[in-house]
CSV table of C-alpha atoms and ligand atoms in Angstrom, one decimal:
chain,number,residue,atom,x,y,z
P,1,MET,CA,106.5,93.1,125.5
P,2,SER,CA,104.8,96.5,126.1
P,3,LEU,CA,102.1,97.5,123.8
P,4,ARG,CA,103.3,98.2,120.2
P,5,HIS,CA,101.5,99.6,117.2
P,6,PHE,CA,102.3,99.5,113.5
P,7,LEU,CA,101.0,102.8,112.1
P,8,SER,CA,104.1,103.4,109.9
P,9,LEU,CA,107.4,101.6,109.4
P,10,ASN,CA,108.9,104.1,111.8
P,11,ASP,CA,107.2,102.2,114.7
P,12,LEU,CA,109.8,99.5,114.4
P,13,THR,CA,113.5,99.6,114.5
P,14,SER,CA,115.6,98.6,111.5
P,15,ASP,CA,116.6,95.4,113.3
P,16,GLU,CA,113.0,94.6,114.1
P,17,LEU,CA,112.0,95.1,110.5
P,18,ARG,CA,114.8,93.0,109.2
P,19,GLY,CA,113.8,90.3,111.7
P,20,LEU,CA,110.2,90.4,110.4
P,21,ILE,CA,111.3,90.0,106.8
P,22,ASP,CA,113.4,86.9,107.8
P,23,ARG,CA,110.5,85.5,109.7
P,24,ALA,CA,108.1,86.1,106.8
P,25,ILE,CA,110.4,84.0,104.6
P,26,GLU,CA,110.4,81.2,107.2
P,27,LEU,CA,106.6,81.3,107.5
P,28,LYS,CA,106.3,81.1,103.8
P,29,ALA,CA,108.4,78.0,103.7
P,30,MET,CA,106.4,76.5,106.6
P,31,ARG,CA,103.2,77.1,104.7
P,32,ARG,CA,104.7,75.5,101.5
P,33,GLU,CA,105.5,72.4,103.7
P,34,ARG,CA,101.9,72.5,105.1
P,35,ARG,CA,103.2,72.7,108.6
P,36,LEU,CA,100.5,73.5,111.2
P,37,TYR,CA,101.6,76.5,113.3
P,38,GLU,CA,98.9,78.1,115.4
P,39,PRO,CA,100.5,80.6,117.9
P,40,LEU,CA,97.4,82.8,117.7
P,41,LYS,CA,94.8,80.1,118.7
P,42,ASN,CA,91.8,81.7,120.3
P,43,ARG,CA,93.0,85.2,119.4
P,44,THR,CA,90.9,87.7,117.4
P,45,LEU,CA,91.8,90.5,115.0
P,46,ALA,CA,89.2,93.2,114.4
P,47,MET,CA,89.5,94.6,110.8
P,48,ILE,CA,87.9,98.0,110.2
P,49,PHE,CA,87.7,98.9,106.5
P,50,THR,CA,86.3,102.3,105.3
P,51,LYS,CA,87.9,101.7,101.9
P,52,SER,CA,87.9,98.9,99.3
P,53,SER,CA,90.4,96.1,99.5
P,54,THR,CA,91.2,92.7,97.9
P,55,ARG,CA,94.7,91.8,99.0
P,56,THR,CA,94.7,93.4,102.4
P,57,ARG,CA,91.4,91.8,103.5
P,58,VAL,CA,92.1,88.4,102.1
P,59,SER,CA,95.7,88.3,103.5
P,60,PHE,CA,94.8,89.4,107.0
P,61,GLU,CA,91.8,87.1,107.2
P,62,ALA,CA,93.5,84.1,105.8
P,63,GLY,CA,96.6,84.9,107.8
P,64,MET,CA,94.7,84.9,111.1
P,65,ALA,CA,93.0,81.6,110.2
P,66,GLN,CA,96.4,80.0,109.3
P,67,LEU,CA,97.8,81.2,112.7
P,68,GLY,CA,94.9,79.5,114.5
P,69,GLY,CA,93.0,82.7,115.2
P,70,HIS,CA,90.0,84.5,113.9
P,71,ALA,CA,89.4,87.8,112.0
P,72,LEU,CA,86.4,89.9,112.2
P,73,TYR,CA,85.4,92.1,109.2
P,74,LEU,CA,83.9,95.4,110.2
P,75,GLU,CA,82.5,98.2,108.1
P,76,PRO,CA,81.6,101.6,109.6
P,77,GLY,CA,78.2,101.4,107.9
P,78,SER,CA,77.4,98.5,110.1
P,79,MET,CA,79.0,99.9,113.2
P,80,GLN,CA,77.9,102.7,115.6
P,81,LEU,CA,81.0,104.5,114.4
P,82,GLY,CA,79.1,105.2,111.2
P,83,ARG,CA,76.4,106.8,113.3
P,84,GLY,CA,78.7,109.1,115.1
P,85,GLU,CA,80.1,107.1,118.0
P,86,PRO,CA,83.5,108.6,118.8
P,87,ILE,CA,86.7,106.8,117.7
P,88,GLU,CA,87.9,107.0,121.3
P,89,ASP,CA,84.9,105.1,122.6
P,90,THR,CA,85.0,102.6,119.8
P,91,ALA,CA,88.7,101.9,120.5
P,92,ARG,CA,88.2,101.5,124.2
P,93,VAL,CA,85.4,99.0,123.8
P,94,VAL,CA,86.6,97.0,120.8
P,95,SER,CA,90.1,96.7,122.2
P,96,ARG,CA,88.8,95.1,125.4
P,97,MET,CA,87.4,92.3,123.4
P,98,VAL,CA,90.0,91.5,120.7
P,99,ASP,CA,93.8,90.9,120.5
P,100,GLY,CA,94.6,93.3,117.7
P,101,VAL,CA,92.9,95.8,115.4
P,102,MET,CA,93.7,96.4,111.8
P,103,ILE,CA,92.4,99.6,110.2
P,104,ARG,CA,92.2,100.8,106.5
P,105,THR,CA,90.8,104.3,106.2
P,106,ALA,CA,91.5,107.7,104.7
P,107,GLY,CA,92.7,109.9,107.7
P,108,HIS,CA,96.0,108.9,109.3
P,109,ASP,CA,94.7,110.8,112.4
P,110,PHE,CA,92.0,108.2,112.7
P,111,VAL,CA,94.4,105.3,113.2
P,112,GLU,CA,96.6,107.5,115.5
P,113,LYS,CA,93.6,108.3,117.7
P,114,PHE,CA,92.4,104.7,117.7
P,115,ALA,CA,95.9,103.6,118.8
P,116,GLU,CA,96.0,106.2,121.6
P,117,TYR,CA,92.9,104.7,123.2
P,118,SER,CA,93.5,101.0,122.3
P,119,LYS,CA,94.6,98.4,124.8
P,120,VAL,CA,95.8,96.1,121.9
P,121,PRO,CA,98.1,96.6,118.9
P,122,VAL,CA,96.8,98.7,116.0
P,123,ILE,CA,98.0,98.0,112.5
P,124,ASN,CA,97.7,100.5,109.7
P,125,ALA,CA,96.4,98.7,106.6
P,126,LEU,CA,96.5,101.9,104.5
P,127,THR,CA,95.7,105.5,105.2
P,128,ASP,CA,96.1,108.4,102.8
P,129,LYS,CA,99.5,108.9,104.4
P,130,PHE,CA,101.2,105.5,104.6
P,131,HIS,CA,100.8,101.8,103.6
P,132,PRO,CA,103.5,100.1,105.7
P,133,CYS,CA,102.2,96.5,105.3
P,134,GLN,CA,102.8,96.8,101.6
P,135,LEU,CA,106.5,97.6,102.2
P,136,LEU,CA,107.0,94.5,104.3
P,137,ALA,CA,105.8,92.4,101.4
P,138,ASP,CA,107.9,94.4,98.9
P,139,ILE,CA,111.1,94.1,100.8
P,140,GLN,CA,110.5,90.4,101.3
P,141,THR,CA,110.0,90.0,97.6
P,142,TRP,CA,113.4,91.6,96.8
P,143,GLN,CA,115.2,89.8,99.7
P,144,GLU,CA,114.1,86.3,98.8
P,145,ARG,CA,115.4,86.6,95.2
P,146,ARG,CA,118.4,88.8,95.7
P,147,GLY,CA,119.4,89.1,99.4
P,148,SER,CA,119.7,92.3,101.3
P,149,ILE,CA,118.4,95.5,99.8
P,150,GLN,CA,121.0,97.6,101.6
P,151,GLY,CA,122.9,99.9,99.2
P,152,ARG,CA,120.6,99.2,96.3
P,153,THR,CA,118.7,101.8,94.1
P,154,VAL,CA,115.0,101.9,93.7
P,155,ALA,CA,113.1,104.2,91.3
P,156,TRP,CA,109.6,105.4,92.3
P,157,ILE,CA,107.8,106.7,89.1
P,158,GLY,CA,104.5,108.5,89.6
P,159,ASP,CA,102.5,109.9,92.4
P,160,GLY,CA,104.0,111.1,95.7
P,161,ASN,CA,101.3,109.1,97.6
P,162,ASN,CA,100.8,106.8,100.6
P,163,VAL,CA,102.8,104.0,99.0
P,164,CYS,CA,105.6,106.4,98.0
P,165,HIS,CA,105.8,107.7,101.6
P,166,SER,CA,106.2,104.2,102.9
P,167,TRP,CA,109.0,103.5,100.3
P,168,MET,CA,110.7,106.7,101.6
P,169,ASN,CA,110.6,105.4,105.2
P,170,ALA,CA,111.8,102.0,104.0
P,171,ALA,CA,114.8,103.7,102.2
P,172,ARG,CA,116.0,105.1,105.5
P,173,LEU,CA,115.2,102.1,107.7
P,174,PHE,CA,116.6,99.5,105.2
P,175,ASP,CA,119.4,101.8,104.0
P,176,PHE,CA,118.9,102.1,100.2
P,177,THR,CA,118.5,105.0,97.8
P,178,LEU,CA,115.1,105.9,96.4
P,179,ASN,CA,115.0,108.0,93.2
P,180,ILE,CA,111.5,109.6,93.1
P,181,ALA,CA,110.1,111.1,89.9
P,182,THR,CA,106.7,112.8,90.1
P,183,PRO,CA,104.9,115.3,88.0
P,184,LYS,CA,105.1,118.9,89.3
P,185,GLY,CA,102.5,119.4,92.0
P,186,TYR,CA,102.4,115.7,92.9
P,187,GLU,CA,105.5,115.5,95.1
P,188,PRO,CA,105.5,113.6,98.4
P,189,ASP,CA,104.7,115.4,101.7
P,190,PRO,CA,107.4,117.7,103.0
P,191,ASP,CA,107.5,116.1,106.5
P,192,VAL,CA,108.2,112.7,104.9
P,193,VAL,CA,110.8,114.2,102.6
P,194,ASP,CA,112.5,115.9,105.6
P,195,LEU,CA,112.7,112.7,107.7
P,196,ASN,CA,114.2,110.7,104.8
P,197,ARG,CA,116.2,113.3,103.0
P,198,GLN,CA,119.5,111.4,103.2
P,199,HIS,CA,118.1,108.4,101.3
P,200,ILE,CA,116.0,110.0,98.6
P,201,MET,CA,116.4,112.0,95.4
P,202,LEU,CA,113.5,114.1,94.1
P,203,SER,CA,113.0,115.0,90.5
P,204,HIS,CA,110.3,115.4,87.8
P,205,ASP,CA,112.2,113.3,85.3
P,206,PRO,CA,111.2,109.6,85.1
P,207,LYS,CA,114.1,108.7,82.8
P,208,ALA,CA,116.8,110.1,85.1
P,209,ALA,CA,115.2,108.3,88.1
P,210,ALA,CA,115.2,104.9,86.3
P,211,VAL,CA,118.8,104.9,85.3
P,212,ASP,CA,120.6,101.8,86.7
P,213,ALA,CA,117.8,101.1,89.2
P,214,ASP,CA,117.5,97.7,90.8
P,215,ILE,CA,113.8,98.1,91.2
P,216,VAL,CA,111.3,100.2,89.3
P,217,VAL,CA,108.1,100.7,91.2
P,218,THR,CA,104.9,102.6,90.5
P,219,ASP,CA,101.3,102.8,91.7
P,220,THR,CA,97.9,104.1,90.4
P,221,TRP,CA,97.8,107.7,89.4
P,222,ALA,CA,94.4,108.2,91.2
P,223,SER,CA,94.3,106.6,94.6
P,224,MET,CA,91.1,105.7,96.5
P,225,GLY,CA,89.3,108.9,97.3
P,226,GLN,CA,90.8,110.7,94.2
P,227,GLU,CA,88.3,109.3,91.7
P,228,ASP,CA,87.1,112.9,90.8
P,229,GLU,CA,90.6,113.9,89.8
P,230,LYS,CA,91.1,111.0,87.4
P,231,ALA,CA,90.9,112.9,84.1
P,232,GLU,CA,93.1,115.7,85.4
P,233,ARG,CA,95.7,113.3,86.7
P,234,GLN,CA,95.7,111.3,83.4
P,235,GLN,CA,96.9,114.5,81.8
P,236,ALA,CA,99.4,115.5,84.5
P,237,PHE,CA,101.0,112.1,84.6
P,238,ALA,CA,101.4,111.7,80.8
P,239,GLY,CA,105.1,110.7,80.3
P,240,PHE,CA,105.2,108.8,83.6
P,241,ILE,CA,104.1,105.4,82.3
P,242,VAL,CA,106.5,102.6,83.1
P,243,ASP,CA,107.0,101.0,79.7
P,244,ASP,CA,109.7,99.0,78.0
P,245,GLY,CA,111.6,102.1,77.1
P,246,LEU,CA,111.8,103.2,80.7
P,247,MET,CA,112.6,99.7,82.0
P,248,SER,CA,115.5,99.5,79.5
P,249,LEU,CA,117.2,102.4,81.4
P,250,ALA,CA,117.2,100.4,84.6
P,251,ASP,CA,119.6,97.6,85.5
P,252,LYS,CA,119.1,94.7,83.0
P,253,ASP,CA,117.8,92.5,85.8
P,254,ALA,CA,115.7,95.2,87.5
P,255,MET,CA,112.5,94.1,89.1
P,256,PHE,CA,109.2,95.8,88.3
P,257,MET,CA,107.0,96.2,91.4
P,258,HIS,CA,103.4,97.5,91.9
P,259,CYS,CA,101.3,97.2,95.0
P,260,LEU,CA,98.2,96.5,92.8
P,261,PRO,CA,95.5,97.1,91.8
P,262,ALA,CA,97.2,98.2,88.5
P,263,TYR,CA,95.8,100.0,85.5
P,264,ARG,CA,97.5,98.8,82.3
P,265,GLY,CA,98.0,101.5,79.8
P,266,SER,CA,98.1,104.2,82.5
P,267,GLU,CA,100.9,104.0,85.1
P,268,VAL,CA,102.3,100.7,83.6
P,269,ALA,CA,102.4,99.1,80.1
P,270,ALA,CA,100.9,95.6,79.9
P,271,SER,CA,104.2,94.3,78.5
P,272,VAL,CA,106.0,95.4,81.7
P,273,ILE,CA,103.5,94.2,84.3
P,274,ASP,CA,103.0,90.9,82.5
P,275,GLY,CA,106.6,90.7,81.4
P,276,ARG,CA,109.8,88.9,82.6
P,277,GLN,CA,110.8,91.6,85.1
P,278,SER,CA,107.5,91.8,86.9
P,279,VAL,CA,107.3,90.4,90.4
P,280,VAL,CA,103.8,91.7,91.2
P,281,TRP,CA,102.2,88.4,91.9
P,282,GLU,CA,104.9,87.4,94.4
P,283,GLU,CA,104.5,90.9,96.1
P,284,GLY,CA,100.8,90.2,96.4
P,285,GLU,CA,101.3,86.7,97.9
P,286,ASN,CA,103.9,88.1,100.3
P,287,ARG,CA,101.3,90.3,101.9
P,288,LEU,CA,100.1,87.1,103.5
P,289,HIS,CA,103.5,85.9,104.8
P,290,ALA,CA,104.8,89.3,105.9
P,291,GLN,CA,101.6,90.2,107.8
P,292,LYS,CA,101.6,86.8,109.5
P,293,ALA,CA,105.1,87.7,110.8
P,294,LEU,CA,103.8,91.1,111.9
P,295,LEU,CA,100.8,89.5,113.7
P,296,GLU,CA,103.0,87.0,115.4
P,297,PHE,CA,105.4,89.9,116.5
P,298,LEU,CA,102.7,92.2,117.7
P,299,ILE,CA,100.1,89.8,119.2
P,300,LYS,CA,101.7,86.5,120.2
N,401,CP,N1,98.0,96.5,97.6
N,401,CP,C1,96.8,96.5,98.4
N,401,CP,O1,96.8,97.0,99.5
N,401,CP,O2,95.8,96.0,97.7
N,401,CP,P1,94.2,96.0,98.2
N,401,CP,O3,93.8,97.4,98.0
N,401,CP,O4,93.5,95.1,97.3
N,401,CP,O5,94.1,95.6,99.6
N,402,NVA,N1,97.8,104.4,96.5
N,402,NVA,C1,96.7,103.4,96.4
N,402,NVA,C2,97.2,102.1,96.9
N,402,NVA,C3,96.2,101.0,96.9
N,402,NVA,C4,96.6,99.8,97.5
N,402,NVA,C5,95.5,103.9,97.1
N,402,NVA,O1,95.6,104.5,98.2
N,402,NVA,O2,94.4,103.8,96.6
């Protein structure tokens, strides 16, 4: 297979994405049966993090170990990158030594440039623009309980951020409808809106967005890097909390999703995230299985 990257969901076809979800479900079953499966023996994944992480780091590192390989945790502070070595040079050198590179950073242009100069697959583990790995886990979570997501309705309540952008791409690639409700001034980026226009509805009304939804999903009101805007955002997002009232407008069996970390009492009520409709712990676990399927697809 020629060199492939995963910088956004758009790097894979719908068929490839569906195949990955099916494979993630198989890998999950294999792990439950404690079956040894080490297709990435002697392979190494470099993981570059310029932002915090719990789920992403643990899932990629554990996933590589389970597949027989090794993961290397790198922080720019301890790399020459942090002292001004160009991304291009870092990419050329690191990619001659490892079999894949995973990057979490602010600028999407950073991962694009790294990929341009890399000899091995590059995976976007969150930028300010997209969080595609999260969506693999989220679609897996729906599919293993309810089957195909095609034709379903998802309500995104909150910020038009990186995770929202990836849900928008997912709506087109997996063929479902995404009702997006954001406060004014916090809409998703116009280029992502244009690409996915046929599959999304934009509004500023959380109640209208939630009506009959099969999934209600939200995320923090202040993403990493927006800590200074926290107070201002708390005000702007008043009325956008996913609480029992909002959930009651959705389908009675609707799932509540959140990529985590969550802030109870801000974007979601404790009674919702800790309640019967919440699938957030499965979503978190599925990061492991979905990314193992991705690593197998890109590196094996
Ligand atoms: N959802 C997610 O990416 O979590 P972390 O920030 O903990 O990696
Ligand atoms: N939108 C959040 C997602 C965290 C996983 C952020 O970028 O901080």
